[in-house]
XYZ file of C-alpha atoms in Angstrom:
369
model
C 0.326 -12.814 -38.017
C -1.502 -12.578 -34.405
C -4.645 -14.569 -35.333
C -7.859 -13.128 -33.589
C -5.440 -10.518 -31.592
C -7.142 -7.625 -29.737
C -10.558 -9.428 -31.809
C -12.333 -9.931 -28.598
C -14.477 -13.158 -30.223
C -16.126 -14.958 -27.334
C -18.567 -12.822 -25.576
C -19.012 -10.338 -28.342
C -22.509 -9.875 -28.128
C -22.273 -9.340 -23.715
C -19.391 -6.545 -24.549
C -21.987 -4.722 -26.974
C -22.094 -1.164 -25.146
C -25.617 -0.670 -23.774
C -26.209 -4.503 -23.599
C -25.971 -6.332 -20.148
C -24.622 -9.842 -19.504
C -27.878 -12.005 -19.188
C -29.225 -12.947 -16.031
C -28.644 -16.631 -14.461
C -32.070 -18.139 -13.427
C -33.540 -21.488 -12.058
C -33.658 -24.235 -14.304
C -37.207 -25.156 -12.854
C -39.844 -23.293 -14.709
C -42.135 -22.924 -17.008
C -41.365 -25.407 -19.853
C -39.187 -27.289 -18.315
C -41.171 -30.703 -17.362
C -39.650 -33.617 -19.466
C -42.509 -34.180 -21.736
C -43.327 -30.697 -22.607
C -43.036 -29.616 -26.060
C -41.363 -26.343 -24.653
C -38.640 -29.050 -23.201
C -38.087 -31.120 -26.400
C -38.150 -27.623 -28.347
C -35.128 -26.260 -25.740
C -33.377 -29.344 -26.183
C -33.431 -29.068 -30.039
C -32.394 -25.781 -30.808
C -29.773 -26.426 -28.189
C -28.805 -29.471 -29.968
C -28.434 -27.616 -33.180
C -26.478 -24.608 -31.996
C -23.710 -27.097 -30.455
C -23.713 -28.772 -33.738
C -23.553 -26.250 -35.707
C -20.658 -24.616 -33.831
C -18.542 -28.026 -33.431
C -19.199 -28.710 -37.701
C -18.013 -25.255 -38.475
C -14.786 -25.157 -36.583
C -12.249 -24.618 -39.689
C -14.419 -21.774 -40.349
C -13.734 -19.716 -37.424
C -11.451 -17.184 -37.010
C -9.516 -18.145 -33.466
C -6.639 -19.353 -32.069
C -6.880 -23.102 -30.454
C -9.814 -23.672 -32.312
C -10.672 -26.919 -29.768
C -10.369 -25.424 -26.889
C -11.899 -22.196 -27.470
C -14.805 -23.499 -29.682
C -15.283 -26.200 -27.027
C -15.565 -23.378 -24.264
C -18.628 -21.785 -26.286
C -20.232 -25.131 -27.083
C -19.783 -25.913 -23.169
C -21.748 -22.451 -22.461
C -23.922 -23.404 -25.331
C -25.125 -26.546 -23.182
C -25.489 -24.419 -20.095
C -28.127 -22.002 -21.441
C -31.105 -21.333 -19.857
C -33.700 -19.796 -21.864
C -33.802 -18.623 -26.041
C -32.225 -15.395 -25.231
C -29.093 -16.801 -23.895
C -28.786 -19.592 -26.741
C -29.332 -16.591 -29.036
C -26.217 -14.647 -27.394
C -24.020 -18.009 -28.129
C -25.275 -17.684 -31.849
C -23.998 -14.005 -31.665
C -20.645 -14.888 -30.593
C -20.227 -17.786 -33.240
C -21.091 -15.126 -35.859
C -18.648 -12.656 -34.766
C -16.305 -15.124 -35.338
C -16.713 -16.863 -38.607
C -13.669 -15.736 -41.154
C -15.222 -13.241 -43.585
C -13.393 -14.137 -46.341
C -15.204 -17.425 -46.265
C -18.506 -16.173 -45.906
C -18.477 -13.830 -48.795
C -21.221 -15.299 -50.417
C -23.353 -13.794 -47.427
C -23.641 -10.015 -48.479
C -23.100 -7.712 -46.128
C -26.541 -6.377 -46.043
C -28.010 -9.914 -45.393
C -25.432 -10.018 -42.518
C -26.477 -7.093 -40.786
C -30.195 -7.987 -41.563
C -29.169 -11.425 -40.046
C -27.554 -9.966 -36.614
C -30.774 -7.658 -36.577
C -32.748 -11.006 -36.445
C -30.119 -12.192 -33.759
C -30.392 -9.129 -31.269
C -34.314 -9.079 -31.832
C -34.141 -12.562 -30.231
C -32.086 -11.989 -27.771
C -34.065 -8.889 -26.559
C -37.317 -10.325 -27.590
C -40.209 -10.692 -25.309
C -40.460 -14.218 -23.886
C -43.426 -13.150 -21.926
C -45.180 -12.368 -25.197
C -43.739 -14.339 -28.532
C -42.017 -17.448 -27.077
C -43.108 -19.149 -30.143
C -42.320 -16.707 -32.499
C -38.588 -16.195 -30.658
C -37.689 -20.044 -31.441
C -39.504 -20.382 -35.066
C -36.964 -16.751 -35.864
C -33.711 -19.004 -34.126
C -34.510 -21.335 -36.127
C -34.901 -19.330 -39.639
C -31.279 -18.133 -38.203
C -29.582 -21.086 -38.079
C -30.907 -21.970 -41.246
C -29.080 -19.239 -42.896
C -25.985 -19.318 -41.276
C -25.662 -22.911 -42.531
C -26.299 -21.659 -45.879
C -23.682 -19.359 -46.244
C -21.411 -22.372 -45.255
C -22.607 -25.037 -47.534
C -20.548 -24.565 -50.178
C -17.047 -24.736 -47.999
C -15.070 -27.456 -48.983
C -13.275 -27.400 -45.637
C -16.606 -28.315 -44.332
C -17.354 -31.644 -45.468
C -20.198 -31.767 -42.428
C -22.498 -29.656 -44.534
C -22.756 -32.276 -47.549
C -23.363 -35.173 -45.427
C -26.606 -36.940 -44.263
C -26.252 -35.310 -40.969
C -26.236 -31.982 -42.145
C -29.772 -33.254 -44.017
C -31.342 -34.095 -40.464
C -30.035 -31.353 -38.919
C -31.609 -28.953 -41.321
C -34.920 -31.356 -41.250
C -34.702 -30.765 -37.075
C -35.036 -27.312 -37.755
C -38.337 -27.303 -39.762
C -39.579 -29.494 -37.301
C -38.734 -27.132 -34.200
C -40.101 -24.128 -36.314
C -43.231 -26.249 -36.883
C -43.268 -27.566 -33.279
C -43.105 -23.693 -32.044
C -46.081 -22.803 -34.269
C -48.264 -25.515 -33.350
C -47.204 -25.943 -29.344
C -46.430 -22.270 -28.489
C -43.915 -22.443 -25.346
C -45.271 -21.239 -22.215
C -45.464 -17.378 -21.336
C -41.481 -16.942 -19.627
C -40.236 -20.061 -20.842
C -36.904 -21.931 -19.221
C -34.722 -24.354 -20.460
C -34.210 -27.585 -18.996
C -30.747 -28.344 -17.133
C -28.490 -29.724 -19.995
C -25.215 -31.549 -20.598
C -23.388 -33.300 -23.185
C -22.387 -37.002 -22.925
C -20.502 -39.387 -25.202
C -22.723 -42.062 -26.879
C -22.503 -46.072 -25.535
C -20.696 -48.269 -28.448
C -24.025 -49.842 -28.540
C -26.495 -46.917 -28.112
C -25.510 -45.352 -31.689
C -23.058 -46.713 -33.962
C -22.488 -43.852 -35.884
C -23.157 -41.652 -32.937
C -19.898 -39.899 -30.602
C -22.198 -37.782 -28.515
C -25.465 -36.489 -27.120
C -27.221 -33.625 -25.707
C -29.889 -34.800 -22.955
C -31.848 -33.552 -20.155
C -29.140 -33.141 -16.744
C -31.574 -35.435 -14.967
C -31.945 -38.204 -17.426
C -31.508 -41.136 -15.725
C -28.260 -43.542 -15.537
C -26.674 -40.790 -17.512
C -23.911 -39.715 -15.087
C -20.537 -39.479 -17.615
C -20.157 -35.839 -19.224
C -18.744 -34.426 -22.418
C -16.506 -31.452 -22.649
C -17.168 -29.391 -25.635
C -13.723 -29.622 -26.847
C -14.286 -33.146 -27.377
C -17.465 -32.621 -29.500
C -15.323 -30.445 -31.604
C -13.266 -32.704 -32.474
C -15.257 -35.857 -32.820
C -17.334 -33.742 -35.483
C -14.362 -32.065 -37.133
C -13.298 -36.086 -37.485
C -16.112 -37.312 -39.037
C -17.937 -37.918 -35.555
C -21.761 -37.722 -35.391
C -24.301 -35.797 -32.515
C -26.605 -38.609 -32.294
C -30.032 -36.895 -33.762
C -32.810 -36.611 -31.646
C -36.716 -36.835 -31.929
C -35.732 -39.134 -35.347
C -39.371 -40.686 -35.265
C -40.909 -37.226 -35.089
C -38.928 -36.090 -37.815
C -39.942 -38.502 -40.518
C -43.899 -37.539 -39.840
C -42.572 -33.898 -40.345
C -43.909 -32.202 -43.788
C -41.274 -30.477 -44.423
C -38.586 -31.196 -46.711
C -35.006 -30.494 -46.573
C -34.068 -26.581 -46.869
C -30.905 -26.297 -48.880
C -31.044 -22.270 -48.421
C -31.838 -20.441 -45.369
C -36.102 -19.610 -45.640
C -36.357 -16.316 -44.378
C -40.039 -16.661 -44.000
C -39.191 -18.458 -40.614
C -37.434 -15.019 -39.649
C -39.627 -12.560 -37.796
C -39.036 -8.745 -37.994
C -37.777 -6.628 -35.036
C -40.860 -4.980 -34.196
C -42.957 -8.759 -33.728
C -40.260 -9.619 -31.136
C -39.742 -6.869 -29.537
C -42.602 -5.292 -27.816
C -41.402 -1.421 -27.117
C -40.829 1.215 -29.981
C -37.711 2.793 -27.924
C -36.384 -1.607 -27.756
C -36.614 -1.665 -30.809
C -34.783 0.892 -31.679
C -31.750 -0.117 -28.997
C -31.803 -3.711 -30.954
C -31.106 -1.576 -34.151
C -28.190 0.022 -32.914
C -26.913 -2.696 -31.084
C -27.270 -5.245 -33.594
C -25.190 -2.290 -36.652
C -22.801 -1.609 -34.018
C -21.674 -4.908 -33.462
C -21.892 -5.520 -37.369
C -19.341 -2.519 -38.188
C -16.972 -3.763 -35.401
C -16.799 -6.997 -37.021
C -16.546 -5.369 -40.571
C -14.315 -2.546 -40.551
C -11.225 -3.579 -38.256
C -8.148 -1.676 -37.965
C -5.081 -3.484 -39.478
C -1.624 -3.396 -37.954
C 1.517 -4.255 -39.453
C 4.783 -3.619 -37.058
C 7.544 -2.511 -40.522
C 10.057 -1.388 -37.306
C 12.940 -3.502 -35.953
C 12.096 -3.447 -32.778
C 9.020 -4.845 -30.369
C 6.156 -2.475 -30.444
C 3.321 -1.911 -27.695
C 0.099 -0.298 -29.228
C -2.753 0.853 -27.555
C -5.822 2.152 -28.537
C -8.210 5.086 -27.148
C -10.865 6.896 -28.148
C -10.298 9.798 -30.436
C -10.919 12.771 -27.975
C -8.979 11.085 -25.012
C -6.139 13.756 -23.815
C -4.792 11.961 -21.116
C -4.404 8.413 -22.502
C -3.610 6.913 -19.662
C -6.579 3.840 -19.839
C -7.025 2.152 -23.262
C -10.381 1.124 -24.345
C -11.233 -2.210 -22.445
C -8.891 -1.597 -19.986
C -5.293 -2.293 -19.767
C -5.585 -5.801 -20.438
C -8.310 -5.883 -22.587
C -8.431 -6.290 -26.479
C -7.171 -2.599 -27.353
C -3.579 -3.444 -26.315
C -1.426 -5.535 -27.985
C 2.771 -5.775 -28.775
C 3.513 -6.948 -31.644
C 7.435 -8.687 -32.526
C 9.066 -6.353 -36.461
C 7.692 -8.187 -39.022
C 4.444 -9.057 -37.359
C 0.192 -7.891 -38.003
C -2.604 -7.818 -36.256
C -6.527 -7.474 -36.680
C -7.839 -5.085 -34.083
C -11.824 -4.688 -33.492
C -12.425 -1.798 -30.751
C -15.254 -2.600 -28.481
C -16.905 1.349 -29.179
C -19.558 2.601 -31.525
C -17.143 5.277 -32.606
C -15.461 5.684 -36.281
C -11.875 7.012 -35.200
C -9.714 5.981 -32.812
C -5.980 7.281 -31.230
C -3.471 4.977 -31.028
C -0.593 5.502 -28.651
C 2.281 3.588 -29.630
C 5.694 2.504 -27.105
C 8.303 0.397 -26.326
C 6.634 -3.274 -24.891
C 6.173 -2.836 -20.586
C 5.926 1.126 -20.328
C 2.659 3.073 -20.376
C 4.649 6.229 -19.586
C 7.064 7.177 -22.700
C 5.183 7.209 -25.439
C 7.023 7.087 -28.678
C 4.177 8.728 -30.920
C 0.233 9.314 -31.103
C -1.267 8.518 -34.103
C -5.246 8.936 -35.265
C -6.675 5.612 -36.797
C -10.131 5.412 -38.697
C -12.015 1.695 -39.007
C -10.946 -0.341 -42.073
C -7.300 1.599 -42.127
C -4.089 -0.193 -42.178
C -1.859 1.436 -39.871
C 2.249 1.081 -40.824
C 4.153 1.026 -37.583
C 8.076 1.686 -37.395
């Protein structure tokens, strides 16, 4: 089996037709004086993301789950305002194993990825506040649908209890110190803990110009620290025992704003919409492959109407083309809003002799020989 072949995980939400790789911008701005409540509210939700990600890894659907994991966590600590960390939280979503998740319905998925694309579209000139008290609601039903895993021992430990306590706090913090209009993040970065700084601590995620804090963390390493029982050492902890709000076991969707209070514009709103359910039914409704031939097989996919077939979807060596060894499957999610697809399948290394066409819906498994 060709684990996360053609999937196109990292980066889903930047690949969404119609939605535009987001913008890099100073770190110095509004919010981000070391102090501010807007900085210790950045460096919280970007806390929890990373954590989040690195606790869930045997939940996720890729292929060096260290290295690739540790590459979004390492973006994750590079973000520079809520609509970027909200794009990370996209991509982490598109690739947590479905079977796994099933006790998340499908409709509070898609409701969930709504909530996701409202945020990342959402109007930080407007509803700063409200854009990191929704996060928040978000990653407090993500970790929901994963607390019952038992190949995620993270979620029944006392860290998972302060992480979900951080949360309430943050949402509480964004209600009661609403982040300036435009709000930045603070320059990041992830270090290891000192033996004697936190015993039960492997790493931390602090402000870039913290003082006497020049050794870095990769992200890989965070994955597997966590993954082994490590710890992210918890921040704010006096601030969090004077919060009123107890531990959430579920997610509280109450913390989740709707579409239209994020998003100012009616005809935003409705992009967010479509953005957010096509994303959802490329996730959802894959096209299976299974190569029941004896020899090596190249397949390539187009879109439906496509006479010519000379450029695959994503480009020649993008996630529509694949070979696959007899005996061999593959998951493949086309980057397209459409329903149908053609295939054009040939021998491995020639785009030029086709050995047949074949029309391919989403959610079909497709025999090859």
């Amino acid at each position: 089996t060709i684990k996360g072949a053609a999937a196109g995980v990292l980066g889903a939400a930047a690949r969404v037709p119609g939605l535009q790789s987001l913008p890099r911008v100073s770190a110095v701005g509004p919010g981000t004086t070391a102090g501010e409540s807007a900085a210790e509210l950045a460096l919280g939700l970007t806390r929890a993301v990373v954590e989040l990600i690195a606790a869930s890894a045997p939940a996720c659907d890729v292929d060096d789950r260290s290295e690739q994991l540790g590459s979004l966590i390492d973006a994750v600590s590079r973000t520079q305002h809520i609509q970027d960390l909200a794009a990370k939280l996209i991509d982490f979503w598109y690739i947590l194993r479905e079977d796994l998740v099933s006790n998340w319905s499908r409709s509070a998925q898609q409701h969930w990825l709504r909530g996701a694309h409202a945020v990342l579209n959402g109007d930080m000139q407007k509803v700063p506040g409200l854009l990191a008290r929704t996060l928040c609601g978000l990653l407090l039903e993500v970790a929901s649908s994963l607390r019952h895993l038992s190949c995620l021992p993270w979620f029944d430990s006392p860290e998972s209890e302060t992480w979900s306590l951080s949360l309430h706090y943050l949402a509480h913090l964004a209600d009661e110190e609403v982040p300036p209009a435009g709000w930045r993040f603070p320059e990041m970065a992830l270090i290891p803990c000192e033996p004697d700084a936190a015993a039960l601590a492997g790493h931390r995620l602090v402000r870039r110009d913290e003082k006497g804090r020049t050794k870095r963390a990769k992200g890989s390493e965070v994955v597997l620290s966590i993954t082994s029982g490590g710890k992210m050492a918890a921040p704010c902890v006096h601030m969090l025992m004077n919060s009123k709000k107890p531990r959430a076991s579920d997610a509280e969707p109450s913390l989740i704003s709707g579409v239209e209070a994020l998003v100012s514009s009616s005809s935003q709103q409705s992009k967010v919409v479509k953005e957010a359910d096509r994303l959802y039914m490329q996730k959802t409704k894959p096209v299976f492959l299974q190569n029941q031939g004896s020899s090596t097989l190249k397949v390539c996919f187009f879109c439906e109407k496509d006479l010519v077939c000379a450029l695959p979807l994503g480009g020649i060596g993008g996630p529509c083309v694949l070979t696959l060894e007899p005996g061999l499957r593959a998951t493949v999610r086309p980057p397209s809003s459409a329903e149908r697809f053609k295939i054009k399948v040939l021998p491995p290394g020639l785009m030029d002799r086709a050995l047949y066409y074949s029309a391919v819906a989403r959610g079909q498994t497709v025999q090859l020989r």
